Coordinates of C-alpha atoms and ligand atoms in Angstrom, one line a residue:
M22 CA -37.7 -10.5 29.7
R23 CA -37.7 -7.9 26.9
D24 CA -34.3 -7.9 25.1
L25 CA -31.5 -10.5 25.3
V26 CA -28.4 -8.6 24.2
L27 CA -25.9 -10.9 22.7
V28 CA -22.3 -9.8 23.2
L29 CA -19.7 -11.6 21.1
G30 CA -16.0 -12.0 22.0
D31 CA -14.9 -9.1 19.8
Q32 CA -17.7 -6.7 21.1
L33 CA -16.5 -5.9 24.6
D34 CA -17.9 -2.3 24.6
D35 CA -20.7 -1.3 27.0
A36 CA -21.2 1.8 25.0
S37 CA -22.0 -0.1 21.8
S38 CA -25.3 0.3 19.9
A39 CA -26.5 -2.9 21.5
F40 CA -26.7 -1.1 24.9
E41 CA -28.4 2.0 23.5
D42 CA -31.8 1.3 25.1
F43 CA -30.8 -1.2 27.6
V44 CA -32.9 -1.3 30.8
P45 CA -31.4 -3.4 33.5
E46 CA -34.8 -4.3 35.0
D47 CA -36.1 -5.6 31.6
D48 CA -33.1 -6.7 29.7
A49 CA -30.1 -9.1 30.1
V50 CA -26.8 -9.9 28.4
W51 CA -25.9 -13.3 27.0
M52 CA -22.3 -14.3 26.4
A53 CA -20.8 -17.7 25.7
E54 CA -17.4 -19.2 25.3
L55 CA -17.9 -21.5 22.4
P56 CA -15.4 -24.3 21.7
H57 CA -16.4 -24.2 18.0
E58 CA -15.1 -20.6 17.8
S59 CA -11.7 -21.7 19.1
E60 CA -11.5 -24.7 16.8
H61 CA -12.9 -23.8 13.4
V62 CA -9.4 -22.6 12.6
W63 CA -6.4 -24.2 14.5
S64 CA -6.1 -21.2 16.9
H65 CA -3.0 -20.2 18.7
K66 CA -3.3 -20.7 22.5
A67 CA -2.7 -17.0 23.1
R68 CA -5.5 -16.0 20.7
I69 CA -8.0 -18.3 22.5
A70 CA -6.8 -17.0 25.9
M71 CA -7.0 -13.4 24.7
F72 CA -10.7 -13.7 23.8
L73 CA -11.7 -15.8 26.8
S74 CA -10.0 -13.7 29.4
A75 CA -11.2 -10.4 27.9
M76 CA -14.7 -11.7 27.8
R77 CA -14.6 -12.8 31.5
H78 CA -13.2 -9.4 32.5
F79 CA -16.0 -7.7 30.6
R80 CA -18.7 -10.0 32.2
D81 CA -17.4 -9.1 35.7
G82 CA -17.4 -5.4 34.8
L83 CA -21.1 -5.6 33.7
R84 CA -22.1 -7.6 36.8
G85 CA -20.3 -5.2 39.0
R86 CA -22.7 -2.5 37.6
G87 CA -25.8 -4.6 38.4
I88 CA -26.4 -5.9 34.9
T89 CA -27.6 -9.5 34.6
V90 CA -25.2 -11.5 32.4
H91 CA -26.1 -15.1 31.4
Y92 CA -22.6 -16.4 30.7
R93 CA -21.6 -19.9 29.6
Q94 CA -18.0 -20.8 30.4
L95 CA -16.1 -23.2 28.2
D96 CA -15.5 -25.6 31.0
D97 CA -19.2 -25.8 31.9
P98 CA -20.3 -29.4 31.3
R99 CA -23.6 -28.1 29.9
N100 CA -21.8 -26.1 27.2
R101 CA -23.2 -27.3 23.8
G102 CA -20.4 -25.9 21.7
D103 CA -21.8 -23.7 19.0
F104 CA -24.0 -20.6 18.7
C105 CA -27.2 -22.2 17.5
S106 CA -27.3 -24.9 20.3
E107 CA -26.3 -22.5 23.1
L108 CA -28.6 -19.8 22.1
T109 CA -31.5 -22.1 21.7
T110 CA -31.0 -23.4 25.2
A111 CA -30.6 -19.9 26.7
T112 CA -33.7 -18.5 25.0
R113 CA -35.8 -21.5 26.1
E114 CA -34.8 -20.9 29.7
L115 CA -35.0 -17.1 29.6
G116 CA -37.9 -16.4 27.2
P117 CA -36.9 -13.0 25.8
S118 CA -39.1 -11.3 23.2
R119 CA -36.2 -10.1 21.1
L120 CA -32.5 -10.7 20.4
V121 CA -30.2 -7.7 20.0
V122 CA -26.7 -7.8 18.6
V123 CA -24.1 -5.5 17.1
Q124 CA -23.1 -6.5 13.6
P125 CA -20.5 -9.3 14.1
G126 CA -16.9 -9.1 12.7
E127 CA -17.4 -12.2 10.6
H128 CA -19.9 -12.9 7.8
R129 CA -20.1 -16.6 9.0
V130 CA -21.2 -15.5 12.5
L131 CA -23.8 -13.1 11.2
E132 CA -25.3 -15.9 9.1
A133 CA -25.1 -18.3 12.0
L134 CA -27.0 -15.9 14.3
R135 CA -29.6 -15.2 11.7
R136 CA -30.2 -18.9 11.2
A137 CA -30.3 -19.5 15.0
A138 CA -32.8 -16.6 15.5
S139 CA -35.1 -17.9 12.7
E140 CA -35.0 -21.5 14.1
I141 CA -35.8 -20.2 17.6
G142 CA -38.5 -18.0 16.1
L143 CA -37.3 -14.7 17.7
P144 CA -36.7 -11.3 16.0
L145 CA -33.0 -10.5 15.7
D146 CA -32.1 -6.8 15.8
V147 CA -28.6 -6.4 14.2
R148 CA -27.3 -3.0 15.0
P149 CA -24.5 -1.0 13.3
D150 CA -21.0 -1.3 14.8
R151 CA -20.3 2.3 15.9
H152 CA -16.8 1.4 17.0
F153 CA -15.7 2.2 13.5
L154 CA -15.4 5.7 12.2
A155 CA -16.9 4.8 8.8
S156 CA -20.0 2.7 8.4
T157 CA -20.4 -0.1 5.8
D158 CA -22.8 2.3 4.1
D159 CA -20.2 5.0 4.0
F160 CA -17.8 2.6 2.3
A161 CA -20.5 1.5 -0.2
A162 CA -21.2 5.1 -1.0
H163 CA -17.4 5.7 -1.5
A164 CA -17.1 2.6 -3.7
A165 CA -20.2 3.4 -5.8
G166 CA -19.3 4.3 -9.4
R167 CA -15.5 4.0 -8.8
K168 CA -13.6 1.7 -11.2
Q169 CA -10.9 1.2 -8.7
L170 CA -10.8 1.3 -4.9
R171 CA -7.6 2.5 -3.2
M172 CA -7.0 3.0 0.5
E173 CA -5.4 6.5 -0.1
Y174 CA -8.6 8.0 -1.4
F175 CA -10.8 6.6 1.3
Y176 CA -8.4 7.8 3.9
R177 CA -8.3 11.3 2.5
E178 CA -12.1 11.4 2.4
L179 CA -12.2 10.3 6.1
R180 CA -9.6 12.8 7.1
R181 CA -11.5 15.7 5.5
K182 CA -14.9 14.5 6.8
L183 CA -13.6 14.0 10.4
G184 CA -11.2 16.9 10.4
V185 CA -8.2 14.7 11.2
L186 CA -4.8 16.3 10.4
V187 CA -6.4 18.8 8.1
D188 CA -6.5 22.6 8.1
Q189 CA -9.3 24.2 5.9
G190 CA -9.5 21.0 3.8
K191 CA -5.8 20.9 3.2
P192 CA -3.5 18.3 4.8
L193 CA -1.6 19.5 7.9
G194 CA 2.1 20.0 7.1
G195 CA 1.3 20.3 3.4
R196 CA 1.3 16.6 2.4
W197 CA -1.3 13.8 2.7
N198 CA 1.4 11.2 2.9
Y199 CA 4.7 10.8 4.7
D200 CA 5.4 7.3 3.5
A201 CA 8.7 8.3 1.9
E202 CA 10.1 9.2 5.4
N203 CA 8.7 6.1 7.0
R204 CA 10.9 3.4 5.4
G205 CA 14.0 3.5 7.6
S206 CA 16.0 0.4 8.6
F207 CA 18.3 0.1 11.6
G208 CA 21.4 -0.5 9.4
K209 CA 24.2 -2.7 10.8
V210 CA 24.2 -1.1 14.2
G211 CA 20.7 -2.2 15.0
P212 CA 18.0 -0.6 17.1
G213 CA 20.1 -0.3 20.3
E214 CA 18.7 -0.7 23.7
L215 CA 14.9 -0.6 23.5
R216 CA 12.5 0.2 26.3
P217 CA 10.1 -2.8 26.5
P218 CA 6.4 -2.1 26.2
F219 CA 4.3 -1.8 29.4
E220 CA 3.4 -5.3 30.5
F221 CA 0.2 -6.6 31.9
P222 CA 1.0 -9.7 34.0
P223 CA -1.9 -12.2 34.1
D224 CA -4.3 -11.5 37.0
A225 CA -6.3 -14.3 38.7
T226 CA -9.0 -14.4 35.9
T227 CA -6.3 -14.6 33.2
K228 CA -4.4 -17.3 35.1
Q229 CA -7.5 -19.4 35.3
V230 CA -8.1 -19.0 31.6
I231 CA -4.4 -19.8 30.8
A232 CA -4.7 -23.0 32.8
L233 CA -7.9 -23.9 31.0
V234 CA -6.5 -23.3 27.6
K235 CA -3.3 -25.2 28.4
E236 CA -5.4 -28.2 29.3
R237 CA -8.2 -28.1 26.8
F238 CA -6.3 -26.9 23.8
A239 CA -2.9 -28.6 24.5
S240 CA -2.4 -29.6 20.9
H241 CA -3.1 -26.2 19.5
P242 CA -0.1 -24.1 18.3
G243 CA 1.8 -21.6 20.3
T244 CA 2.7 -20.9 23.9
L245 CA 1.3 -18.8 26.6
E246 CA 4.6 -18.0 28.4
R247 CA 4.7 -14.4 27.0
F248 CA 1.0 -13.6 27.5
D249 CA 0.9 -10.0 28.8
W250 CA -1.9 -8.3 26.8
P251 CA -4.3 -5.7 28.2
M252 CA -7.5 -7.4 29.2
N253 CA -9.9 -4.5 30.0
R254 CA -10.5 -0.9 29.0
R255 CA -8.3 0.6 31.8
Q256 CA -5.3 -1.5 30.8
A257 CA -5.9 -0.8 27.1
V258 CA -5.7 2.9 27.8
R259 CA -2.5 2.4 29.8
A260 CA -1.0 0.5 26.8
L261 CA -2.0 3.4 24.5
E262 CA -0.4 5.9 26.8
D263 CA 2.8 3.9 26.9
F264 CA 2.9 3.7 23.2
I265 CA 2.2 7.4 22.7
E266 CA 4.9 8.4 25.1
H267 CA 7.7 6.0 24.3
R268 CA 7.3 4.6 20.8
L269 CA 5.1 6.9 18.6
P270 CA 7.9 9.4 18.0
L271 CA 9.9 6.8 16.1
F272 CA 7.0 4.7 14.9
G273 CA 7.0 6.2 11.4
Q274 CA 10.7 6.1 10.8
Y275 CA 11.0 2.4 11.7
Q276 CA 7.6 1.0 10.9
D277 CA 8.9 -1.2 8.1
A278 CA 12.1 -2.4 10.0
M279 CA 12.6 -5.8 11.5
W280 CA 15.2 -7.1 14.0
S281 CA 16.0 -10.5 15.6
Q282 CA 14.5 -11.0 19.0
E283 CA 12.7 -7.6 18.9
P284 CA 9.1 -8.4 18.1
Y285 CA 7.7 -4.9 19.0
L286 CA 10.3 -2.3 18.1
Y287 CA 8.3 0.9 17.8
H288 CA 4.9 -0.7 17.1
S289 CA 1.9 0.0 19.2
R290 CA 0.7 -3.5 20.1
L291 CA -2.9 -2.1 20.2
S292 CA -4.6 -4.1 17.5
A293 CA -6.0 -6.8 19.8
A294 CA -7.3 -4.3 22.3
M295 CA -8.9 -2.3 19.4
N296 CA -10.4 -5.4 17.6
L297 CA -12.0 -6.7 20.8
K298 CA -13.4 -3.1 21.3
L299 CA -11.6 -2.5 24.6
L300 CA -10.1 0.6 23.0
D301 CA -11.9 3.2 20.8
P302 CA -10.0 4.2 17.7
R303 CA -11.2 7.8 18.2
K304 CA -9.3 7.9 21.4
V305 CA -6.2 6.3 19.7
I306 CA -6.3 8.9 17.0
A307 CA -6.9 11.8 19.4
S308 CA -3.9 10.7 21.6
A309 CA -1.6 10.7 18.5
R310 CA -2.9 14.1 17.4
A311 CA -2.3 15.5 20.9
A312 CA 1.3 14.2 20.8
L313 CA 1.8 16.2 17.6
E314 CA 0.2 19.3 19.0
E315 CA 2.3 19.2 22.2
G316 CA 5.4 18.8 20.1
N317 CA 6.1 15.2 21.4
A318 CA 6.0 13.4 18.0
P319 CA 6.8 14.6 14.5
I320 CA 4.1 14.8 11.8
A321 CA 5.7 11.9 9.8
A322 CA 5.2 9.6 12.8
V323 CA 1.7 10.8 13.7
E324 CA 0.5 10.8 10.1
G325 CA 2.1 7.3 9.5
F326 CA 0.3 6.0 12.6
I327 CA -3.1 7.6 11.9
R328 CA -2.9 6.3 8.3
Q329 CA -2.8 2.7 9.8
V330 CA -5.8 3.3 12.2
L331 CA -8.0 5.6 10.2
G332 CA -6.8 4.6 6.8
W333 CA -6.0 0.9 6.5
R334 CA -8.1 -0.4 9.4
E335 CA -11.3 1.3 8.2
Y336 CA -10.6 0.6 4.5
V337 CA -10.1 -3.2 5.0
R338 CA -13.3 -3.4 6.9
G339 CA -15.1 -1.7 4.0
I340 CA -13.5 -4.1 1.5
Y341 CA -14.6 -7.1 3.7
W342 CA -18.3 -6.2 3.9
Q343 CA -18.4 -4.9 0.4
F344 CA -17.2 -8.1 -1.2
M345 CA -18.2 -10.9 1.2
P346 CA -19.1 -13.8 0.8
Q347 CA -17.5 -14.0 -2.7
Y348 CA -14.2 -12.6 -1.4
E349 CA -13.2 -15.6 0.6
S350 CA -12.9 -17.9 -2.4
M351 CA -11.0 -15.6 -4.7
N352 CA -7.7 -17.0 -6.1
H353 CA -6.4 -14.7 -8.9
F354 CA -3.2 -16.8 -9.5
A355 CA -5.0 -20.1 -9.1
A356 CA -2.4 -21.0 -6.4
D357 CA -3.0 -24.5 -5.0
L358 CA 0.0 -25.8 -3.0
P359 CA -0.6 -26.8 0.7
L360 CA 0.8 -24.5 3.4
P361 CA 4.2 -25.9 4.3
E362 CA 4.6 -27.5 7.7
L363 CA 7.2 -25.0 8.6
Y364 CA 4.5 -22.4 9.3
W365 CA 3.5 -24.4 12.4
T366 CA 6.9 -25.2 13.6
G367 CA 9.4 -22.6 12.4
D368 CA 11.7 -25.5 11.3
T369 CA 13.5 -24.2 8.3
Q370 CA 16.9 -23.0 7.4
M371 CA 15.6 -19.7 6.1
S372 CA 16.5 -17.5 9.0
C373 CA 13.9 -14.8 8.3
L374 CA 11.0 -17.3 8.2
Q375 CA 12.3 -19.3 11.1
Q376 CA 12.5 -16.2 13.3
V377 CA 9.1 -14.7 12.3
V378 CA 7.3 -18.1 12.6
R379 CA 9.0 -18.8 16.0
Q380 CA 8.2 -15.3 17.3
T381 CA 4.6 -15.8 16.1
L382 CA 4.3 -19.1 18.0
E383 CA 5.9 -17.6 21.1
Y384 CA 4.0 -14.3 21.2
G385 CA 1.0 -14.6 19.0
Y386 CA 2.3 -11.4 17.5
A387 CA 4.3 -10.2 14.5
H388 CA 4.3 -6.7 13.1
H389 CA 3.0 -5.7 9.7
I390 CA 6.1 -6.1 7.7
Q391 CA 7.0 -9.4 9.3
R392 CA 3.5 -10.6 8.3
L393 CA 3.5 -9.1 4.8
M394 CA 7.1 -9.3 3.6
V395 CA 8.2 -12.6 5.3
T396 CA 5.5 -15.1 6.0
A397 CA 2.9 -13.9 3.4
L398 CA 5.5 -13.1 0.8
F399 CA 7.0 -16.6 0.9
A400 CA 3.5 -18.3 0.6
L401 CA 2.7 -16.0 -2.4
L402 CA 5.9 -16.7 -4.2
L403 CA 5.7 -20.4 -3.5
G404 CA 2.1 -20.6 -4.8
V405 CA 0.3 -21.7 -1.7
S406 CA -3.5 -21.7 -1.8
P407 CA -4.6 -18.3 -0.5
Q408 CA -7.4 -19.9 1.5
Q409 CA -4.9 -22.0 3.4
V410 CA -2.8 -18.9 4.0
H411 CA -5.9 -17.1 5.2
R412 CA -6.7 -19.8 7.7
W413 CA -3.2 -19.7 9.1
Y414 CA -3.3 -15.9 9.7
L415 CA -6.8 -16.2 11.3
A416 CA -5.4 -18.8 13.7
V417 CA -2.0 -17.5 14.9
Y418 CA -2.4 -13.8 15.9
V419 CA -4.0 -12.5 19.1
D420 CA -5.6 -9.7 17.0
A421 CA -7.1 -12.0 14.3
V422 CA -10.7 -11.3 13.5
E423 CA -11.9 -12.1 10.0
W424 CA -13.0 -8.6 8.8
V425 CA -9.4 -7.3 9.2
E426 CA -7.4 -10.5 8.7
M427 CA -9.1 -11.7 5.4
P428 CA -8.6 -8.6 3.2
N429 CA -5.0 -8.2 4.5
T430 CA -4.3 -11.8 3.7
L431 CA -6.2 -12.5 0.5
G432 CA -6.1 -8.9 -0.8
M433 CA -3.0 -7.1 0.3
S434 CA -0.6 -10.1 0.8
Q435 CA -1.7 -12.7 -1.8
F436 CA -3.3 -10.5 -4.4
A437 CA -5.9 -13.2 -4.6
D438 CA -8.6 -10.6 -5.3
G439 CA -6.8 -9.6 -8.5
G440 CA -6.3 -6.0 -7.3
L441 CA -9.7 -5.1 -5.7
M442 CA -7.8 -3.9 -2.6
A443 CA -4.2 -3.1 -3.6
S444 CA -2.7 -1.7 -6.7
K445 CA 0.0 -4.4 -7.1
P446 CA 1.2 -7.6 -5.5
Y447 CA 3.7 -7.0 -2.7
V448 CA 6.6 -9.0 -4.2
A449 CA 10.4 -8.7 -3.6
T450 CA 13.5 -10.7 -3.5
G451 CA 15.5 -11.6 -0.4
K452 CA 17.4 -8.3 -0.9
Y453 CA 14.4 -6.4 0.5
I454 CA 14.5 -8.5 3.7
N455 CA 18.2 -8.0 3.9
R456 CA 17.8 -4.2 3.7
M457 CA 15.1 -4.0 6.3
S458 CA 16.4 -6.5 8.9
N459 CA 19.4 -8.4 10.2
Y460 CA 17.8 -11.8 9.4
C461 CA 20.2 -12.6 6.5
A462 CA 23.3 -12.1 8.6
D463 CA 23.1 -15.6 10.1
C464 CA 21.3 -17.3 7.2
R465 CA 22.9 -20.1 5.2
Y466 CA 21.4 -18.5 2.0
R467 CA 22.6 -15.3 0.2
P468 CA 19.8 -12.8 -0.5
G469 CA 21.2 -11.7 -3.8
D470 CA 21.6 -15.2 -5.3
A471 CA 18.8 -16.6 -7.4
V472 CA 20.5 -19.9 -8.4
G473 CA 23.0 -22.2 -6.9
A474 CA 23.4 -24.0 -3.5
A475 CA 23.4 -20.7 -1.5
A476 CA 20.5 -19.1 -3.5
C477 CA 17.9 -17.4 -1.3
P478 CA 14.6 -19.2 -1.8
F479 CA 12.8 -15.9 -1.8
T480 CA 14.9 -14.6 -4.6
T481 CA 14.6 -17.8 -6.7
L482 CA 10.9 -17.9 -6.2
Y483 CA 10.5 -14.1 -6.9
W484 CA 11.9 -14.4 -10.4
D485 CA 10.0 -17.6 -11.0
F486 CA 6.8 -15.9 -9.8
L487 CA 7.2 -13.1 -12.3
M488 CA 7.8 -15.6 -15.1
R489 CA 5.0 -17.9 -14.2
H490 CA 2.4 -15.1 -13.9
R491 CA 3.7 -12.9 -16.7
D492 CA 0.4 -12.7 -18.5
K493 CA -1.5 -11.4 -15.5
L494 CA 1.3 -9.3 -14.1
Q495 CA 1.9 -7.4 -17.3
L496 CA -1.6 -6.0 -17.0
V497 CA -0.8 -4.4 -13.6
P498 CA 0.6 -0.9 -14.4
R499 CA 2.7 -0.7 -11.2
M500 CA 4.5 -3.9 -12.0
G501 CA 6.1 -2.4 -15.2
L502 CA 9.6 -1.9 -13.8
Q503 CA 9.7 -5.4 -12.3
M504 CA 8.4 -7.0 -15.5
R505 CA 11.0 -5.2 -17.6
N506 CA 13.8 -6.6 -15.3
V507 CA 12.6 -10.1 -16.1
Q508 CA 13.0 -9.4 -19.8
R509 CA 16.7 -8.8 -19.1
L510 CA 17.4 -12.3 -17.8
S511 CA 19.0 -14.6 -20.3
E512 CA 17.2 -17.8 -21.4
A513 CA 19.8 -19.9 -19.5
D514 CA 19.2 -18.0 -16.3
R515 CA 15.5 -18.4 -16.7
E516 CA 15.8 -22.1 -17.1
Q517 CA 18.0 -22.5 -14.0
I518 CA 15.6 -20.4 -12.0
R519 CA 12.6 -22.4 -13.1
A520 CA 14.3 -25.7 -12.3
Q521 CA 15.5 -24.5 -8.8
A522 CA 12.0 -23.1 -8.1
Q523 CA 10.4 -26.3 -9.2
S524 CA 12.5 -28.3 -6.8
I525 CA 11.6 -26.0 -3.9
R526 CA 7.9 -26.4 -4.7
E527 CA 8.2 -30.2 -5.2
T528 CA 9.5 -30.6 -1.6
G529 CA 7.0 -28.2 -0.2
A530 CA 10.0 -26.0 0.8
Q531 CA 10.8 -28.8 3.3
H532 CA 14.6 -28.6 2.8
A533 CA 14.8 -24.8 2.4
Ligands
FAD23 P1 1.0 -1.0 14.6 O1 2.0 -1.2 13.6 O2 1.4 -0.2 15.8 O3 -0.2 -0.2 13.8 C1 -1.2 0.6 14.6 C2 -2.6 0.0 14.3 O4 -3.0 0.3 13.0 C3 -2.7 -1.5 14.5 O5 -2.9 -1.8 15.9 C4 -4.0 -1.8 13.7 O6 -5.2 -1.6 14.4 C5 -3.9 -0.7 12.6 N1 -3.3 -1.4 11.3 C6 -2.0 -1.3 10.9 N2 -1.9 -1.9 9.7 C7 -3.1 -2.4 9.4 C8 -3.7 -3.1 8.3 N3 -2.9 -3.4 7.2 N4 -5.0 -3.4 8.3 C9 -5.8 -3.0 9.3 N5 -5.3 -2.3 10.4 C10 -4.0 -2.0 10.4 N6 -4.3 -6.7 11.7 C11 -5.3 -7.1 12.7 O7 -5.7 -6.3 13.5 N7 -5.8 -8.4 12.7 C12 -5.4 -9.3 11.8 O8 -5.8 -10.4 11.8 C13 -4.4 -8.9 10.8 N8 -3.9 -9.8 9.9 C14 -3.0 -9.5 9.0 C15 -2.6 -10.4 8.0 C16 -1.6 -10.1 7.1 C17 -1.2 -11.1 6.1 C18 -1.1 -8.8 7.1 C19 -0.1 -8.4 6.1 C20 -1.5 -7.8 8.0 C21 -2.5 -8.2 9.0 N9 -2.9 -7.2 9.9 C22 -3.9 -7.6 10.8 C23 -2.5 -5.8 9.9 C24 -1.3 -5.5 10.8 O9 -0.2 -6.4 10.5 C25 -1.6 -5.5 12.3 O10 -2.7 -4.7 12.5 C26 -0.5 -5.0 13.1 O11 0.7 -5.7 12.8 C27 -0.8 -5.1 14.6 O12 0.3 -4.7 15.4 P2 0.3 -3.3 16.1 O13 -0.9 -3.2 16.9 O14 1.6 -3.2 16.9 O15 0.2 -2.3 14.9
SF4_24 FE1 15.5 -14.9 4.3 FE2 16.9 -15.2 2.1 FE3 17.7 -13.5 3.9 FE4 17.9 -16.1 4.3 S1 19.0 -14.9 2.8 S2 17.2 -14.6 5.8 S3 16.1 -16.9 3.3 S4 15.8 -13.4 2.8

């Protein structure tokens, strides 16, 4: 055998650079379901099932085209559990002259593969991941010489370079950014009757995986009752079409809004399909542009959506590879509390947290503002170790892959990188959650109160956070207004807030 092409669980693309010079007569594919990968963080059952089922669908697709795939199933008694052991066994049996792989989505995995190849004594050809529109070199060139990195500038650079929503170098519609029009809430009336997203009921392969995960990972968090994700390229394209036709037109307007029992609202649900490489972001962007050109979606929605895919998604990947491995241990606020138990159960009287955590456990999904401004915000204000927060996010969402999860968690949501990625910490009181959702309506707390028996823990902890980290926050230009508001609090108010916050922290938010 000439090349053994290693295909990892988030590389399910037969047009990837690993297949560039693939010759079916001389080469073969190696894939393995490794228990260690499901267990190194305490993964949600749906996340495990997502990866395993999509891998099996991909394997079957390759075999159907006459490609030899050496595949180790999780339930194979010979499965040795981790990359190094499995790869050593496979290469001994198959005797390839070279290993080929696309750059993995995790620094840890890249290192493990390099170690394994060197122990086995075979050359490892690590190829660039062409799924992304910008390479890690493009990002490094963008970052070189800049004092500060910001998504907005990288995004504009990519739009100009790729000709996305630009006309002769100028933004289409006259503005680069339609954020101001994209902050709507549903008010008291709510979102009304919503058309549910297109569902993909489990087929025979997925049913087998679900049974396996239920048995083998019974004690892991989450349920599989709502498991209806696209598992192959055809289904992922169907999910994209469904989003473009039915949800994109209102995506922008309601992208920050939240509502009880409505996990998806106008969101695309495409992250897992894209991250596993079932769906090409170029196709996603082209479909959104076509909707604009055909008059089916307004510019604010289309720009708002493309900003997420071309802007944030590419930017966070750049941040990850630019700053790893140092990035994962950053902790700007020296936060060190353990993650409260409620993150694994949803058992809390705080209605917003209860609903978002329970939804997460039920679906393996929460949309961006639920992640950023409910679960992550509470952890930041409480003072939880950002590395523990990171491990939770990497465990509980079907779309969680480290290159995208880590910068979002450590950088955007916890400001643990001290502002490498975002210009300010995303902090707010319970009043923000009240404005953007209906969660507060049936909560025992009052979002506007910072002290007293009905004080909203978010609001108490928000003021306490600003006081505790005053020295660092004063140096952040965009925190000026919020820091001036702290100055207006009387000394008596400050004392009461500090005491109430301390008691929430001491109980690990157990009674909140
Ligand atoms: P939509 O709201 O419909 O957005 C469209 C697409 O844009 C998404 O599918 C996604 O590919 C991309 N996108 C949107 N926001 C971001 C962002 N901030 N960073 C990168 N891409 C973005 N996203 C992941 O894919 N995997 C993660 O593990 C992950 N962890 C996160 C952790 C935290 C703390 C936060 C605040 C955000 C995280 N995100 C993550 C980003 C974002 O929340 C999800 O991409 C989004 O909620 C997925 O749902 P959707 O497909 O319906 O997205
Ligand atoms: Fe959450 Fe506070 Fe609103 Fe309760 S009052 S739902 S804790 S923001």
